[in-house]
XYZ file of C-alpha atoms in Angstrom:
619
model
C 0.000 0.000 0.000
C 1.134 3.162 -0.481
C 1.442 6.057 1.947
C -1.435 7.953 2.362
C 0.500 11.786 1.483
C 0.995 10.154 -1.924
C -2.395 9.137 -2.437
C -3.845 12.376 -2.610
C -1.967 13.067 -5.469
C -4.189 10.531 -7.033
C -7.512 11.772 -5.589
C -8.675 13.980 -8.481
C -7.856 11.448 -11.074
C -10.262 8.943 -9.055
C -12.580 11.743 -8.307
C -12.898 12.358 -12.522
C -13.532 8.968 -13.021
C -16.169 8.715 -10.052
C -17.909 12.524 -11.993
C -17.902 10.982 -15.417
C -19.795 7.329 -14.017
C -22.132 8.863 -12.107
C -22.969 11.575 -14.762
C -23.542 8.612 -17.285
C -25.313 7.157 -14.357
C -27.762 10.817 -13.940
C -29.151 9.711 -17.686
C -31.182 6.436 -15.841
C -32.251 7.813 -12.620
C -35.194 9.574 -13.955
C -36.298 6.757 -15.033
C -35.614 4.690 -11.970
C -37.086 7.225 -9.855
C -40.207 7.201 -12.318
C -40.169 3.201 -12.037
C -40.100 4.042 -8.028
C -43.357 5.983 -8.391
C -45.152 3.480 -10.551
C -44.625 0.839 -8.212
C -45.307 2.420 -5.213
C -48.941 3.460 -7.139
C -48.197 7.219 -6.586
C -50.420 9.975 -7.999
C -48.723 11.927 -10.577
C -50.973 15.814 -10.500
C -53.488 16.455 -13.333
C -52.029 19.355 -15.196
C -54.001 21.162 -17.462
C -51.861 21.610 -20.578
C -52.902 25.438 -21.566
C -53.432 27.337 -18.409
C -50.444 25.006 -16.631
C -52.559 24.689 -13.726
C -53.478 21.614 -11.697
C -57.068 20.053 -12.579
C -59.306 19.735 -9.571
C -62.270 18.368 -10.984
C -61.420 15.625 -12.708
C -60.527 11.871 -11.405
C -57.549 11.050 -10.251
C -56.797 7.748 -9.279
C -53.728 5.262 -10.065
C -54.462 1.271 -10.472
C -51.670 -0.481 -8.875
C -51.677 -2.711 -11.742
C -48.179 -2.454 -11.981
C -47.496 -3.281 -8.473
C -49.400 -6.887 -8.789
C -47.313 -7.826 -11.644
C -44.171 -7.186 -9.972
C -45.229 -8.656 -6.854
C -46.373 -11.873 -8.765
C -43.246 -11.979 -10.460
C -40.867 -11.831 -7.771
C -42.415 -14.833 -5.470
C -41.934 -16.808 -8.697
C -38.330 -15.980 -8.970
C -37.362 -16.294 -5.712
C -39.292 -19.559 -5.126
C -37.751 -21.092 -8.268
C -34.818 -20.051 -7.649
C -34.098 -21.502 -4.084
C -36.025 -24.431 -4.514
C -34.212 -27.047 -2.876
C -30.379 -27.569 -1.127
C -27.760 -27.553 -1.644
C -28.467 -24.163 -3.763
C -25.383 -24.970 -5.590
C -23.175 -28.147 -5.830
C -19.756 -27.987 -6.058
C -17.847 -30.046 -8.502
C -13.842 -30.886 -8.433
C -12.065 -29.833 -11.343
C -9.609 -32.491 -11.133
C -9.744 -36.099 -9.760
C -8.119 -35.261 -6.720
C -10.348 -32.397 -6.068
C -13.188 -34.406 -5.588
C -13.334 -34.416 -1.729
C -12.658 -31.138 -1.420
C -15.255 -30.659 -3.190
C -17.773 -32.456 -0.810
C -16.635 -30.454 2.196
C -16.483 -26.776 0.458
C -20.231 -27.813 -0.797
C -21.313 -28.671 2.665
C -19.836 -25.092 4.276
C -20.661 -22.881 1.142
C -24.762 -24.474 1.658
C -24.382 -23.844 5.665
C -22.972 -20.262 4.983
C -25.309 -19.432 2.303
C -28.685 -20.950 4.025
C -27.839 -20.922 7.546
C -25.173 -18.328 8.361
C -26.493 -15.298 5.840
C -29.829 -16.618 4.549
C -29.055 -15.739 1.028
C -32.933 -16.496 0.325
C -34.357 -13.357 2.000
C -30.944 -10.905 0.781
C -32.148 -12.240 -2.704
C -35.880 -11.697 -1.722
C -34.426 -7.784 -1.234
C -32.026 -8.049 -4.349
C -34.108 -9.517 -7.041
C -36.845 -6.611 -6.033
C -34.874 -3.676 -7.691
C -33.733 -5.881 -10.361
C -37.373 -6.377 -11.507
C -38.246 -2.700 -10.702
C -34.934 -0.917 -12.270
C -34.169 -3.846 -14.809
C -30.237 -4.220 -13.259
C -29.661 -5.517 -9.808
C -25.682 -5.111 -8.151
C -24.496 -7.777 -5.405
C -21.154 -6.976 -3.359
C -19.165 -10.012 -1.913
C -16.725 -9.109 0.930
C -15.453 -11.066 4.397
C -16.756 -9.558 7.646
C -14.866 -9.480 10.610
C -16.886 -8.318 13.429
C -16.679 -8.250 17.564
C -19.163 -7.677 19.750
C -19.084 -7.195 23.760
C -21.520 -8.922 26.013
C -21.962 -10.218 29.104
C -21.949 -13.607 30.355
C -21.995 -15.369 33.526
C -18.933 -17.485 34.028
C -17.863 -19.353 37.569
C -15.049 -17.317 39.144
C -14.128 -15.475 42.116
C -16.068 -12.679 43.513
C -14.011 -9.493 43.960
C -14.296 -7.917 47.673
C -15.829 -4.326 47.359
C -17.242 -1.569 49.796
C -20.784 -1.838 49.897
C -21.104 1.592 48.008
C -19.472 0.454 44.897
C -20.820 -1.912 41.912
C -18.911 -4.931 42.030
C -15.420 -5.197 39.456
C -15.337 -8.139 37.558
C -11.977 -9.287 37.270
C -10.641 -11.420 34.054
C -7.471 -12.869 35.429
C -8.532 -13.526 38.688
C -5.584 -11.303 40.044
C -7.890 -8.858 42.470
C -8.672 -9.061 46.158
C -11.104 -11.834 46.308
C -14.165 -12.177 49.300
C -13.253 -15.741 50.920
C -15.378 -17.373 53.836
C -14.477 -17.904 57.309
C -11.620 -20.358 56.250
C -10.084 -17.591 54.131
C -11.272 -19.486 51.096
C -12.119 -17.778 47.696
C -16.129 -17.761 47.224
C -16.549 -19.147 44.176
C -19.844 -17.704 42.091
C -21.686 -17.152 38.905
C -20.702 -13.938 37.828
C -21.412 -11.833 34.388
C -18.464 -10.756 33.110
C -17.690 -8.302 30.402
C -16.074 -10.185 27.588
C -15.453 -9.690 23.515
C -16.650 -12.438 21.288
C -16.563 -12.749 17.813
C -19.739 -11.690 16.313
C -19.033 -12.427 12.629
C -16.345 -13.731 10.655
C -18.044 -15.149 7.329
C -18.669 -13.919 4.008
C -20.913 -10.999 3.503
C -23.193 -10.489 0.698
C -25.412 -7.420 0.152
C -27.358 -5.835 -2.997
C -26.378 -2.332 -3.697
C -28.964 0.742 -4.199
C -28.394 1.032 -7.850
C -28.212 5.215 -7.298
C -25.403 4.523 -5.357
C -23.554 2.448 -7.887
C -21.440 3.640 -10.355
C -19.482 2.003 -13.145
C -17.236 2.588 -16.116
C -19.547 4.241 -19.213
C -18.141 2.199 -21.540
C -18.624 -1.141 -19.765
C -21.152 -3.620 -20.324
C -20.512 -5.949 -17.758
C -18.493 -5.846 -14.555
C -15.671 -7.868 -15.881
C -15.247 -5.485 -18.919
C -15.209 -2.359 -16.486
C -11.603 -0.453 -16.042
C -13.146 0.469 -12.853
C -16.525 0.684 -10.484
C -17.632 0.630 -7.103
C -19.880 1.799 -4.737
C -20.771 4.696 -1.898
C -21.851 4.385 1.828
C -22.627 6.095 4.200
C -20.976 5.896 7.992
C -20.915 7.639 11.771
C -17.143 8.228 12.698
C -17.789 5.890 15.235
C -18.280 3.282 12.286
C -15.029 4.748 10.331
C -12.573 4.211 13.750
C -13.749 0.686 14.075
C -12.896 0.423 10.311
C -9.675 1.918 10.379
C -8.982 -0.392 13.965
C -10.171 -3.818 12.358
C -9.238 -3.581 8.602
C -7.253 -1.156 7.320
C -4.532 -0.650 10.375
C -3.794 2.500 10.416
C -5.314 5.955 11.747
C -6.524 8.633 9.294
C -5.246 11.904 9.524
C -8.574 13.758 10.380
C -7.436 16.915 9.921
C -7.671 16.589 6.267
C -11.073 14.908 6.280
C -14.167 17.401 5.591
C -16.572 17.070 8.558
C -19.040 18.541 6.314
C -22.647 16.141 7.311
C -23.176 14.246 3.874
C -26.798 12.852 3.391
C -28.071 10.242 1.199
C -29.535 12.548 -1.910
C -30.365 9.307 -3.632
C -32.843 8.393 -1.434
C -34.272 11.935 -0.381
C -34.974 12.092 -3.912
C -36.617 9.065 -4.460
C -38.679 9.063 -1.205
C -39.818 13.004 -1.329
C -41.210 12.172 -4.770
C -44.089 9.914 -3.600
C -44.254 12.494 -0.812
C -42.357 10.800 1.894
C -40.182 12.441 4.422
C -36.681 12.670 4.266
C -33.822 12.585 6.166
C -31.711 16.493 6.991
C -28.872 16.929 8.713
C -27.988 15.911 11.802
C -27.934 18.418 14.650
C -25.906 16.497 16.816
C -21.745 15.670 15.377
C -21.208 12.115 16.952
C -24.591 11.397 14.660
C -23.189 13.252 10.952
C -22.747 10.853 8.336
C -19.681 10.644 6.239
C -19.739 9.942 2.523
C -17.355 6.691 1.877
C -16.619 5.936 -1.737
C -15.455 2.315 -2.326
C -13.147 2.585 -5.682
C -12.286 -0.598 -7.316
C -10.141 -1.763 -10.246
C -9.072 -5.936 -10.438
C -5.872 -4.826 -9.144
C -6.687 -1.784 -6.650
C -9.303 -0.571 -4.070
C -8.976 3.315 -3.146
C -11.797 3.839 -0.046
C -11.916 8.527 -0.851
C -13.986 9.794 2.510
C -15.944 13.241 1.528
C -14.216 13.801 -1.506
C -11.428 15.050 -0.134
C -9.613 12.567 1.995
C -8.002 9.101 0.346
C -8.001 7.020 2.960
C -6.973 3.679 1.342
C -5.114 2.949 -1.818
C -3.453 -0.147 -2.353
C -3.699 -3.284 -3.650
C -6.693 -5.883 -4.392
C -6.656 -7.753 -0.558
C -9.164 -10.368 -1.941
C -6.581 -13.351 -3.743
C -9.214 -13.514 -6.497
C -7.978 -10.173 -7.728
C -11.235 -9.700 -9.599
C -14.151 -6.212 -8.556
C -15.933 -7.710 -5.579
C -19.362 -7.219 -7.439
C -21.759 -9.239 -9.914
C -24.913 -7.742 -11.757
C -27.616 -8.937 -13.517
C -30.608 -7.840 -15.405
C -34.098 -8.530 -15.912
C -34.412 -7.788 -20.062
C -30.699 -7.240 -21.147
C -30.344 -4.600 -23.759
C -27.750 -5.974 -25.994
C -24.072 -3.607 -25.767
C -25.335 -1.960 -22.704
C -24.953 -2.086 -18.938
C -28.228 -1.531 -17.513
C -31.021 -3.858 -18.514
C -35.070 -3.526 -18.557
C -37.359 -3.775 -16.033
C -41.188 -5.125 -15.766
C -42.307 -1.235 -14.715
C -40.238 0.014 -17.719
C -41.681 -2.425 -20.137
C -45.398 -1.685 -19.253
C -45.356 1.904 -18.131
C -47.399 3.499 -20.845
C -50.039 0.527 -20.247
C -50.416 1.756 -16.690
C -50.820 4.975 -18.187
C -53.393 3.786 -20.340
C -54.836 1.953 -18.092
C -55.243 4.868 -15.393
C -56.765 6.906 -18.035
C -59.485 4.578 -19.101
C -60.059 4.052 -15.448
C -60.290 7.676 -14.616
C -62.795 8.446 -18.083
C -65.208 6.084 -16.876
C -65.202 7.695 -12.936
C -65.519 10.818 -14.551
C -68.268 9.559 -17.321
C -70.212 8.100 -14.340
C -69.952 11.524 -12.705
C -71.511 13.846 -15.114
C -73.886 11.295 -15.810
C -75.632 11.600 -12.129
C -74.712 15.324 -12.276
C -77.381 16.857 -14.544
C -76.653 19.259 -16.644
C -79.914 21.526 -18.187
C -80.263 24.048 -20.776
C -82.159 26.860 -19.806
C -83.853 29.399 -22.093
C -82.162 33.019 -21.921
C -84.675 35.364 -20.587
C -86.560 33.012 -18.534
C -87.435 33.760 -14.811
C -85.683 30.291 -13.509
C -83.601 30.817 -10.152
C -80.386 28.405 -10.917
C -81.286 26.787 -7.071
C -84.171 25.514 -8.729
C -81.942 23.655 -11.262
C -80.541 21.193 -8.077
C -81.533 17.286 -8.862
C -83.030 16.961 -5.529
C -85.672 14.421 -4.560
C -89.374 15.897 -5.186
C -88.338 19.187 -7.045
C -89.790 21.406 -8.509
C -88.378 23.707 -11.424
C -91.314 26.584 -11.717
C -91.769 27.267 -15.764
C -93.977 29.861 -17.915
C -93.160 27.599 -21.282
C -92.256 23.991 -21.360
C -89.448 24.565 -23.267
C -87.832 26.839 -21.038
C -85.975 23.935 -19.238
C -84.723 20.866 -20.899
C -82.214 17.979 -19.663
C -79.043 17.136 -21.815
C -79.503 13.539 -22.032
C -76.141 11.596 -21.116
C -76.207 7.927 -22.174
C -75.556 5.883 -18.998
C -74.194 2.677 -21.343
C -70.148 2.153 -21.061
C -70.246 -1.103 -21.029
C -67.584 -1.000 -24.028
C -64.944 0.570 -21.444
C -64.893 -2.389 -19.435
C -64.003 -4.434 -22.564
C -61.015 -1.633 -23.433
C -59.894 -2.070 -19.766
C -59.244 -5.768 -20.135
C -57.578 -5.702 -23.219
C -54.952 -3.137 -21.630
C -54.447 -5.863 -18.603
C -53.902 -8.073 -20.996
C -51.151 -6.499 -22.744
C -49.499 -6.042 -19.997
C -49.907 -9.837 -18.682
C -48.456 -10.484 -22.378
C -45.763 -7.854 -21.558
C -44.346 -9.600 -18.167
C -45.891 -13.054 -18.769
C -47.299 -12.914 -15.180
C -50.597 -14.338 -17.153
C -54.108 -15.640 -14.627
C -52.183 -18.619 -14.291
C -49.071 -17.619 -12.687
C -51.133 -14.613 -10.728
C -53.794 -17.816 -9.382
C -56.674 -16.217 -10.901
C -56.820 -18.775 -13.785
C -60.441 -18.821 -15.921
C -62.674 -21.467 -14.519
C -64.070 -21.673 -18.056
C -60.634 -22.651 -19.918
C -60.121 -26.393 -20.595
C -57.189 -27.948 -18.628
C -55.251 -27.990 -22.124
C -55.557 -24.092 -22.213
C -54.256 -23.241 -18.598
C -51.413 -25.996 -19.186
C -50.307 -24.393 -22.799
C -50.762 -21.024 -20.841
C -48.791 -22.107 -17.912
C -45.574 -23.662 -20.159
C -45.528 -20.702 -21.805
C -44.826 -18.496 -18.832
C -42.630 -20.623 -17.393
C -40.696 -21.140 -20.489
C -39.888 -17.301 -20.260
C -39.395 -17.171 -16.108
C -36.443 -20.203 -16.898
C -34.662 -18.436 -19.074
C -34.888 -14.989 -16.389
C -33.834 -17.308 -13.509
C -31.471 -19.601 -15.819
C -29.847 -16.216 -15.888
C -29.935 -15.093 -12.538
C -28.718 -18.291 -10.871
C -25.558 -18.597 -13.611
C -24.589 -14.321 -12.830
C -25.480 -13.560 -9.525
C -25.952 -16.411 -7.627
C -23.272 -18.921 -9.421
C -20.950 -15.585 -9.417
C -21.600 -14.931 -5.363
C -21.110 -18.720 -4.874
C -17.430 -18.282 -7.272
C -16.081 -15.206 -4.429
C -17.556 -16.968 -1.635
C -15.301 -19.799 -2.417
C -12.419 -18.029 -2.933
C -12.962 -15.880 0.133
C -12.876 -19.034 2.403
C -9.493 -20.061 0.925
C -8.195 -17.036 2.067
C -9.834 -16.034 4.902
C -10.536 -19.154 6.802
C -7.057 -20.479 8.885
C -8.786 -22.963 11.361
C -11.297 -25.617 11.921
C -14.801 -25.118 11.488
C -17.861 -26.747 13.333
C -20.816 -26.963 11.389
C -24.415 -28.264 12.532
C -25.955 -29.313 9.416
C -29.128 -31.089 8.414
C -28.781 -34.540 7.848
C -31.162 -37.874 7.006
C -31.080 -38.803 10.877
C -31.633 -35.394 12.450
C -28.764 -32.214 12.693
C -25.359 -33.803 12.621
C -21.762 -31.979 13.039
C -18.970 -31.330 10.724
C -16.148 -30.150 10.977
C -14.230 -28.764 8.181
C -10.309 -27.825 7.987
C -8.830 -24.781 5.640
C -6.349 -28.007 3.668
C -10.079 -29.377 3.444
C -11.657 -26.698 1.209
C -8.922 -25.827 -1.038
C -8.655 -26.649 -4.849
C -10.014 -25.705 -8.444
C -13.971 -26.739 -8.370
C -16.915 -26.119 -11.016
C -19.810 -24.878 -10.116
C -23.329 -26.467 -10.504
C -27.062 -24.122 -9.628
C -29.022 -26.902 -7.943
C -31.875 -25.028 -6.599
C -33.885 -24.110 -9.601
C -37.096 -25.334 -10.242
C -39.473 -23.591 -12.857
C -42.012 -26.355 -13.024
C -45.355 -24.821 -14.386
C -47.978 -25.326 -11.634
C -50.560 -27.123 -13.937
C -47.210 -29.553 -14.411
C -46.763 -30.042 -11.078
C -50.233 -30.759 -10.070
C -49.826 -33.805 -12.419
C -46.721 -34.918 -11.846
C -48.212 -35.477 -8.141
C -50.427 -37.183 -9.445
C -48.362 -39.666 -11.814
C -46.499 -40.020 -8.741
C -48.633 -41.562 -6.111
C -50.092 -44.166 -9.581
C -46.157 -44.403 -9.636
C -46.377 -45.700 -6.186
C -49.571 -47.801 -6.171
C -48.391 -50.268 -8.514
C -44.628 -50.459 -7.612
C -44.836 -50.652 -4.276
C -46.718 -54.118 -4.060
C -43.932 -55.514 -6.748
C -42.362 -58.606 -5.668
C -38.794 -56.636 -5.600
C -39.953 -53.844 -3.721
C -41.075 -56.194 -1.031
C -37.835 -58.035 -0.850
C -36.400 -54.648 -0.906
C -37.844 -52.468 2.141
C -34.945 -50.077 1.604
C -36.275 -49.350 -2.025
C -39.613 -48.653 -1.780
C -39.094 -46.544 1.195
C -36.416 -44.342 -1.123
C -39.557 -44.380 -3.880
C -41.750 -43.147 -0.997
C -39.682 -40.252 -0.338
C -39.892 -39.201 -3.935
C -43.624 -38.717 -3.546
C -43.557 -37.082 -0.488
C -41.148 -34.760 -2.509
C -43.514 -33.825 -4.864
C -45.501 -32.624 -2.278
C -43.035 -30.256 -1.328
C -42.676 -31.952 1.883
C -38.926 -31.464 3.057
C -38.600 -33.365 6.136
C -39.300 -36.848 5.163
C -36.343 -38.205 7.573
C -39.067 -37.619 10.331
C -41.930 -39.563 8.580
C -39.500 -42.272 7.038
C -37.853 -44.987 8.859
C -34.101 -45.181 8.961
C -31.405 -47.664 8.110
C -31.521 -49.055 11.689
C -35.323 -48.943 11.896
C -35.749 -50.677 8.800
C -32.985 -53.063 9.179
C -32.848 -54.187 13.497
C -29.955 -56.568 14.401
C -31.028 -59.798 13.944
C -30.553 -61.594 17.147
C -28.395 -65.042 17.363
C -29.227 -68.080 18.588
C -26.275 -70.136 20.418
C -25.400 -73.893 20.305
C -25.953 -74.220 23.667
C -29.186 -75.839 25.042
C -30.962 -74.826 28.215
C -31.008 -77.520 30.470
C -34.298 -77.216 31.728
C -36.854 -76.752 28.422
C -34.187 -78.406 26.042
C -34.650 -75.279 24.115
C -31.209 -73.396 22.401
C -30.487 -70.229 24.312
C -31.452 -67.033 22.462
C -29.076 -64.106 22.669
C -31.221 -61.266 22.693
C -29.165 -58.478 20.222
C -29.863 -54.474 20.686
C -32.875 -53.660 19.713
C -34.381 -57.241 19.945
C -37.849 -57.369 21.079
C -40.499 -59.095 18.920
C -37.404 -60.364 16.649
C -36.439 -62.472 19.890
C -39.405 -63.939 20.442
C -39.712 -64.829 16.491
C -36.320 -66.334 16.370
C -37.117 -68.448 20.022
C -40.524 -69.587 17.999
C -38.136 -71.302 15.334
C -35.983 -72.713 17.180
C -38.932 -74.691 18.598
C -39.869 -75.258 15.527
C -36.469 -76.678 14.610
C -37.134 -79.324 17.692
C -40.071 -80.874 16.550
């Protein structure tokens, strides 16, 4: 690394790059932040295009249209794509890496489901990829400590009664002893560091705060990207303590408060409150900029202030990121999302929502046409119950007939729905709203269609985000992890433990995605079904009955298609299946003549069966 004076001679060549990405960036937020609006259903203002005034008058609503499709979509891809463990199997590259292999699989599916619950950060993740079309992961270690208390056996230390008690660690304080002058041993709490977290971290980045080289496509291609945070000074010391080693000169560092404009922007245009400045200094927020090229990371704090520059510390020497997109747009970094592709359709669809509101409304609001120069108060013109509208002529007042018919509109509104069910490919089917009326042929064709186009989206993001968090993950534990690991993993029998060694989880491996499932539901309701025939006329096969162990493993592939995951608690095991079959000794009890059964473990009714043949055996 080197020394920090020199590194500010660098700062305004990173602080260019950092301008031009996020000015390139400045060309999609509008869009993103228009995306935001749609999905959280907010009201855009009526404007009347002449006088440039806001209409009052008129109906206003928005269908959240948009937000159902997304939220239909997203279960689907999350549901697919974690669908069973291990989420992704590791594979040795060479012969000898096979074992390897088997252990790195078994800690990678215990870090991924257990330790970080990569279900629920993708749950998070795969949200702003389907809103803003692009979604960002970062994959870094994370060292953390905590302090808590615990209560420990050890030696109480003797105070004055006015004073809280002092915990010692070592033991080497004045100690309260009984009337033998012995210690009193007790159950104490004692102040102590543990370590809170030392695993890999993964966390989708708020695309606004993500910036990239212009002319990339992917993050591979990129000269250079990275990402901005922001952090208390509190947060900063502890970084400069655990990671980078050595103090920053803060002096040099702006203590200007730095706020999140990204999301002030995005929430105060749905009308939301956002955050100002803090009035308190331990509280202000410092702006963090994480620079990365494959061979450097530069961490710039306000702008001013480099505060790292050195070398790549991950071995993989590769940008600690991975992206993805919903609709890639060939030759260009950020991708399509479902809002983008059907915003004017909402549009449309609000409008011929709002005509007929406003069609129903002048309809019950008469309107009359009253001769000029007739004596007709306008209070008398009211639609009231049992009025009366005093006239010298009958022609004086007359009704403008409005025809109360739009039955047509409802027609136009369906259509517009389903464009934009053709649009996503969230069609009834995959939203659980299917039509009663179709024939089971329809909703199936229906069905494999949609999930035809939801493989190939998932296909994508398991093989670039997941696949590619999996790929760092791995590599992160080679470096990171120097000593033994204890596990508690699920296994046939119940939670077993592991223990895995760093020589254990080194070597070149492959990488398989093992969690997808896209099965359309109309599919799965029949596989079920082909299942349990599959069951009623194998399982009273001569073979399977000579076989226990066989049509118990065919058993657990139905309960499978039921989705049901623990079948080692409805399923006998190995031992249940298979008891010790108890022996029967040469030697002959004196008494009945009978040979002498030696009950095994486990023997019970077996026991009493073999003692049955053995009488048998005598006559």
């Amino acid at each position: 690394m080197q020394k920090v004076d020199e590194s500010q001679k660098n700062l305004q060549k990173y602080l260019n790059r950092i301008e031009a990405a996020e000015k390139f960036r400045q060309g999609y937020e509008d869009l993103w932040r228009r995306c935001y609006r749609r999905w959280r259903n907010h009201k855009e203002k009526l404007i009347d295009p002449n006088t440039r005034k806001e209409v009052k008058d008129r109906s206003n609503i928005s269908i959240p249209y948009t937000f159902v499709q997304v939220e239909t979509i997203l279960p689907r891809m999350v549901e697919g794509l974690f669908a069973s463990r291990p989420y992704v199997a590791i594979k040795g590259r060479e012969k000898m890496d096979e074992p390897n292999a088997k252990a790195h699989e078994i800690l990678l599916d215990w870090q991924l489901g257990d330790r970080m619950d990569i279900r629920d950060i993708f749950s998070s993740g795969l949200k702003g990829l389907t809103l803003y079309g692009t979604g960002v992961a970062y994959t870094g270690w994370k060292y953390e400590e905590q302090q808590v208390i615990r209560k420990q056996m050890m030696d109480v230390v003797e105070v004055d009664e006015n004073e809280e008690p002092i915990i010692g660690y070592d033991g080497s304080l004045q100690y309260l002893t009984d009337e033998e002058g012995e210690p009193i041993q007790e159950l104490q709490p004692v102040k102590m560091n543990i370590v809170a977290h030392d695993d890999p971290e993964v966390k989708f980045l708020d695309l606004f705060l993500f910036f990239t080289d212009p002319h990339s496509e992917d993050i591979d291609d990129a000269r250079y990207c990275g990402h901005i945070e922001y952090m208390t000074k509190e947060e900063l010391q502890n970084l400069e303590k655990m990671e980078l080693g050595h103090k920053f000169d803060w002096d040099e560092i702006s203590n200007e408060d730095k706020l999140n404009d990204s999301k002030n922007q995005r929430m105060s245009s749905v009308g939301l409150p956002s955050a100002s400045t803090s009035i308190n200094s331990e509280d202000a927020l410092y702006e963090v900029i994480h620079y990365w090229e494959d061979d450097k990371k530069v961490m710039i704090i306000n702008r001013t202030y480099v505060a790292f520059e050195g070398e790549n510390p991950f071995w993989h020497k590769k940008k600690p990121y991975v992206k993805d997109v919903y609709t890639e747009v060939p030759g260009e970094f950020y991708g399509m999302g479902v809002v983008e592709i059907m915003e004017d359709l909402q549009d449309e669809l609000n409008t011929e929502r709002n005509m007929r509101i406003d069609y129903r409304a002048f309809s019950l609001r008469r309107m009359f046409k009253v001769r000029r120069g007739s004596d007709i108060s306008r209070s008398e013109l009211k639609w009231r119950p049992g009025g009366i509208i005093n006239v010298d002529n009958m022609d004086d007042v007359q009704e403008f007939k409005v025809e109360a018919g739009i039955g047509a509109s409802f027609g136009q509104e369906d259509m517009i729905k389903q464009d934009m069910k053709d649009a996503s490919g969230a069609h009834d089917v995959v939203m659980g709203t299917a039509n009663t009326s179709e024939t089971a042929t329809t909703t199936m064709t229906k069905d494999n269609n949609a999930s035809v186009r939801f493989k190939h989206i998932i296909s994508s993001i398991e093989n670039r985000l997941l696949t590619g968090i999996a790929r760092h993950i791995i590599q992160l534990n080679q470096q990171f992890i120097d000593d033994e690991k204890i596990l508690r993993v699920a296994g046939q029998n119940g939670d077993d433990w592991v223990t895995i060694s760093p020589e254990e989880i080194q070597g070149e491996f492959d990488l398989v995605p093992m969690g997808t499932s896209v099965e359309p539901l109309a599919n799965k309701e029949a596989f079920k079904q082909r299942m349990i025939e599959l069951y009623n006329v194998i399982a009273g096969d001569a073979m399977m009955i000579q076989f226990p162990d066989k049509r118990r493993n065919l058993l657990k592939k139905v309960l499978e298609a039921f989705d049901i995951k623990d079948t080692e608690t409805l399923l006998p095991s190995d031992e249940e299946l298979f008891p010790p079959t108890p022996t029967v000794n040469s030697e002959v009890d004196p008494v009945t003549g009978q040979p002498i059964v030696s009950p095994a473990a486990g023997g019970g009714a077996n026991t009493a069966a073999v003692q049955e043949q053995g009488l048998m055996m005598n006559g």
